[in-house]
Amino acid sequence: MTIAMVLLELLEQIKDDQFTDEVKATLKKQIDSAAVDRTSDPRDRTEGNQNLLNAAMLVVYGTVQDLYGVGDETDLYPFPIFEAQPQSQIVPLIKDRGTVTIVLGENVRSWEDVFYDICHESLHLLNPAINVKICALEEGVAVKFAEQMYEKCVIPYCDKMPRTSPANSYASEYYVAYSAAKKIPDDVLKEIRNVFGKFSKIDDAEKFGELVSEYLNDDEIERLVAPFITNRKEN
């Protein structure tokens, strides 16, 4: 099993209202052709690696939209970029500030790491929040989505934990947000995003509480609607 095979399986599961049959066929061909010169190091600048990175971003973004609703109208540059910075994040392009992409940090070293971080950042792509305050729910759901996708798609063939996962850092703000958000079923999270328009801004704590009271206690609800505060500058 490889990440390419994972992407092919996910591609088949994406609903037709996200990708037409023609788009799926094109992506399948792209993933298959990447095998020609794909390397074990995703940072190698080969055509196969670039094709697989592009396909990974598109397939995962289609999957997250299936789960939580379509993204907003922000333009996306569908080619993740590697940079020498600690963490991955979404950033606007220098030459086009209205278009965003995923930057993969220096801790991303394997294709499994790539998959995990693209999953996390794809949640943020639904409603990109650049240099603005967000509530903890946004980061909690991003970790939840990445963790459950990795467990579903990668753990069955690769038992190593993702290098960049915050889920085991029990003292981190990411873990605190994740520990509450993971209790909320995905269909309820989709309803929350439909009601509020995004995960990053919950402007009616009482309404949010009504939607999640079956799953969270008052302290957890308060934590998720509060601003997400961290020493990190990235999403």
Coordinates of C-alpha atoms in Angstrom, one line a residue:
M1 CA 0.0 0.0 0.0
T2 CA 1.2 3.5 -0.8
I3 CA -0.1 7.0 -0.6
A4 CA -0.8 6.9 -4.3
M5 CA -3.1 3.9 -3.7
V6 CA -4.7 5.7 -0.7
L7 CA -5.5 8.7 -3.0
L8 CA -7.0 6.4 -5.7
E9 CA -9.3 4.8 -3.1
L10 CA -10.3 8.2 -1.7
L11 CA -10.9 9.6 -5.2
E12 CA -13.5 6.8 -5.9
Q13 CA -15.3 7.8 -2.7
I14 CA -15.7 11.5 -3.5
K15 CA -19.2 12.4 -4.4
D16 CA -20.0 13.3 -8.0
D17 CA -21.1 16.8 -7.0
Q18 CA -17.5 17.5 -6.0
F19 CA -15.7 15.9 -9.0
T20 CA -17.2 14.9 -12.3
D21 CA -16.3 11.6 -13.8
E22 CA -14.0 13.4 -16.2
V23 CA -12.1 15.1 -13.4
K24 CA -11.8 11.8 -11.5
A25 CA -10.4 10.1 -14.7
T26 CA -7.9 12.9 -15.1
L27 CA -6.7 12.7 -11.5
K28 CA -6.5 8.9 -11.7
K29 CA -4.3 9.2 -14.7
Q30 CA -2.2 11.8 -13.0
I31 CA -1.7 9.6 -9.9
D32 CA -0.9 6.6 -12.0
S33 CA 1.7 8.5 -14.1
A34 CA 3.4 9.8 -11.0
A35 CA 4.9 6.4 -10.4
V36 CA 7.4 6.9 -13.3
D37 CA 9.7 9.1 -11.3
R38 CA 8.2 9.4 -7.9
T39 CA 10.7 9.1 -5.1
S40 CA 10.5 8.2 -1.4
D41 CA 11.4 11.8 -0.5
P42 CA 8.5 14.0 -1.4
R43 CA 10.9 17.0 -1.4
D44 CA 12.7 15.8 -4.5
R45 CA 11.7 18.0 -7.4
T46 CA 10.6 15.4 -9.9
E47 CA 7.6 15.6 -12.1
G48 CA 6.1 12.5 -10.5
N49 CA 6.4 14.0 -7.0
Q50 CA 4.8 17.3 -8.2
N51 CA 2.0 15.4 -9.8
L52 CA 1.3 13.4 -6.6
L53 CA 1.5 16.5 -4.4
N54 CA -1.0 18.2 -6.7
A55 CA -3.3 15.2 -6.7
A56 CA -3.1 14.8 -2.9
M57 CA -4.2 18.3 -2.3
L58 CA -7.1 18.1 -4.7
V59 CA -8.3 14.7 -3.5
V60 CA -8.1 15.5 0.2
Y61 CA -9.8 18.9 -0.4
G62 CA -12.6 17.1 -2.2
T63 CA -12.9 14.7 0.7
V64 CA -13.0 17.4 3.4
Q65 CA -15.7 19.2 1.4
D66 CA -17.7 16.0 1.2
L67 CA -17.5 15.8 5.0
Y68 CA -18.1 19.4 6.1
G69 CA -19.6 21.2 3.1
V70 CA -18.1 23.1 0.2
G71 CA -15.4 25.7 0.6
D72 CA -15.8 29.4 0.1
E73 CA -14.9 31.2 -3.1
T74 CA -11.2 31.7 -2.2
D75 CA -9.0 30.8 -5.1
L76 CA -6.6 27.9 -4.4
Y77 CA -3.2 27.2 -5.9
P78 CA -3.3 23.4 -5.9
F79 CA 0.4 22.7 -5.6
P80 CA 1.7 22.4 -2.1
I81 CA 5.1 24.1 -1.5
F82 CA 7.9 23.0 0.7
E83 CA 9.5 25.7 2.9
A84 CA 12.2 25.8 5.6
Q85 CA 9.9 26.6 8.4
P86 CA 8.9 24.5 11.4
Q87 CA 5.2 24.0 10.7
S88 CA 2.9 23.7 7.8
Q89 CA 0.3 26.4 7.1
I90 CA -1.9 28.0 4.5
V91 CA -0.5 31.1 2.9
P92 CA -1.4 33.6 0.2
L93 CA 0.7 33.7 -2.9
I94 CA 3.2 36.5 -3.0
K95 CA 2.1 37.6 -6.5
D96 CA -1.6 37.0 -5.9
R97 CA -2.7 37.7 -2.3
G98 CA -6.2 36.5 -3.2
T99 CA -5.0 33.0 -3.9
V100 CA -3.9 30.6 -1.1
T101 CA -1.9 27.4 -1.0
I102 CA -0.5 24.9 1.5
V103 CA 3.1 25.3 2.6
L104 CA 4.6 22.2 4.1
G105 CA 7.1 22.7 6.9
E106 CA 10.5 21.2 7.4
N107 CA 9.2 18.5 9.7
V108 CA 7.3 16.9 6.8
R109 CA 9.7 14.2 5.5
S110 CA 7.7 11.3 4.2
W111 CA 4.7 10.8 2.0
E112 CA 2.7 9.8 5.1
D113 CA 3.7 13.2 6.7
V114 CA 2.6 14.9 3.6
F115 CA -0.8 13.2 3.7
Y116 CA -1.3 14.1 7.4
D117 CA -0.4 17.8 7.0
I118 CA -2.4 18.2 3.8
C119 CA -5.4 16.8 5.6
H120 CA -4.9 19.3 8.5
E121 CA -4.4 22.3 6.2
S122 CA -7.3 21.3 3.9
L123 CA -9.7 21.9 6.7
H124 CA -8.4 25.4 6.9
L125 CA -8.8 25.8 3.1
L126 CA -12.6 25.6 3.5
N127 CA -12.6 29.2 4.9
P128 CA -9.0 30.5 4.9
A129 CA -8.3 32.8 7.8
I130 CA -5.0 34.6 7.2
N131 CA -3.7 36.7 10.0
V132 CA -7.0 36.9 11.9
K133 CA -8.1 35.5 15.2
I134 CA -9.9 32.1 15.1
C135 CA -11.8 30.2 17.7
A136 CA -10.4 26.9 19.0
L137 CA -13.0 24.9 17.2
E138 CA -11.2 25.5 13.9
E139 CA -8.0 23.9 15.0
G140 CA -9.7 21.2 16.9
V141 CA -11.6 20.1 13.8
A142 CA -8.4 20.3 11.7
V143 CA -6.6 17.9 14.0
K144 CA -9.7 15.7 14.2
F145 CA -9.9 15.4 10.4
A146 CA -6.2 14.7 10.0
E147 CA -6.1 12.1 12.7
Q148 CA -9.2 10.2 11.5
M149 CA -8.0 10.3 7.9
Y150 CA -4.5 9.0 8.9
E151 CA -6.0 6.3 11.0
K152 CA -8.3 5.2 8.3
C153 CA -6.0 5.4 5.3
V154 CA -2.4 5.1 6.6
I155 CA -2.3 3.1 9.8
P156 CA -3.6 -0.1 8.1
Y157 CA -0.3 -0.3 6.1
C158 CA 2.1 1.9 8.1
D159 CA 2.1 1.7 11.9
K160 CA 4.2 4.8 12.5
M161 CA 2.6 7.9 13.9
P162 CA 2.6 11.1 11.9
R163 CA 5.7 13.2 12.7
T164 CA 3.7 16.4 12.9
S165 CA 0.7 15.2 14.9
P166 CA -0.1 17.3 18.0
A167 CA -2.5 14.7 19.3
N168 CA 0.0 13.2 21.7
S169 CA 1.2 16.6 23.1
Y170 CA -1.2 16.6 25.9
A171 CA -0.2 20.1 27.2
S172 CA -0.6 21.8 23.8
E173 CA -3.4 24.1 22.8
Y174 CA -4.0 21.9 19.7
Y175 CA -4.5 18.8 21.9
V176 CA -6.9 20.7 24.2
A177 CA -9.0 21.8 21.2
Y178 CA -8.8 18.4 19.6
S179 CA -9.8 16.5 22.7
A180 CA -13.1 18.3 22.7
A181 CA -13.7 18.6 18.9
K182 CA -13.2 14.9 18.3
K183 CA -16.3 14.1 20.4
I184 CA -18.5 15.9 18.0
P185 CA -19.8 13.7 15.1
D186 CA -18.9 14.8 11.6
D187 CA -22.6 15.3 10.6
V188 CA -23.1 17.6 13.5
L189 CA -19.9 19.5 12.6
K190 CA -21.2 19.9 9.1
E191 CA -24.4 21.3 10.6
I192 CA -22.4 23.7 12.7
R193 CA -20.5 25.0 9.7
N194 CA -23.8 25.4 7.8
V195 CA -25.3 27.4 10.7
F196 CA -22.2 29.7 11.3
G197 CA -20.7 29.6 7.8
K198 CA -17.2 28.6 9.1
F199 CA -15.5 26.8 12.0
S200 CA -13.2 29.7 12.8
K201 CA -15.8 32.1 14.1
I202 CA -18.6 31.1 16.4
D203 CA -20.5 34.3 17.2
D204 CA -23.4 32.7 19.1
A205 CA -22.1 30.5 22.0
E206 CA -25.6 29.7 23.1
K207 CA -26.6 28.4 19.7
F208 CA -23.4 26.4 19.5
G209 CA -24.0 24.9 22.9
E210 CA -27.5 23.8 21.8
L211 CA -26.0 22.0 18.8
V212 CA -23.3 20.1 20.8
S213 CA -24.8 19.7 24.3
E214 CA -25.3 16.0 23.7
Y215 CA -21.5 15.5 23.3
L216 CA -19.7 18.2 25.3
N217 CA -19.8 19.6 28.8
D218 CA -20.0 23.3 29.5
D219 CA -16.2 23.7 29.9
E220 CA -15.5 22.0 26.6
I221 CA -18.0 24.2 24.8
E222 CA -16.4 27.3 26.3
R223 CA -13.0 26.1 25.2
L224 CA -14.0 25.6 21.6
V225 CA -15.7 29.0 21.2
A226 CA -12.8 30.8 22.8
P227 CA -10.0 32.3 20.7
F228 CA -7.3 29.9 19.8
I229 CA -4.1 31.1 21.5
T230 CA -0.7 29.6 20.7
N231 CA 2.9 30.7 20.5
R232 CA 2.9 29.4 16.9
K233 CA 2.1 31.9 14.2
E234 CA 0.9 29.3 11.7
N235 CA -2.4 27.5 11.3

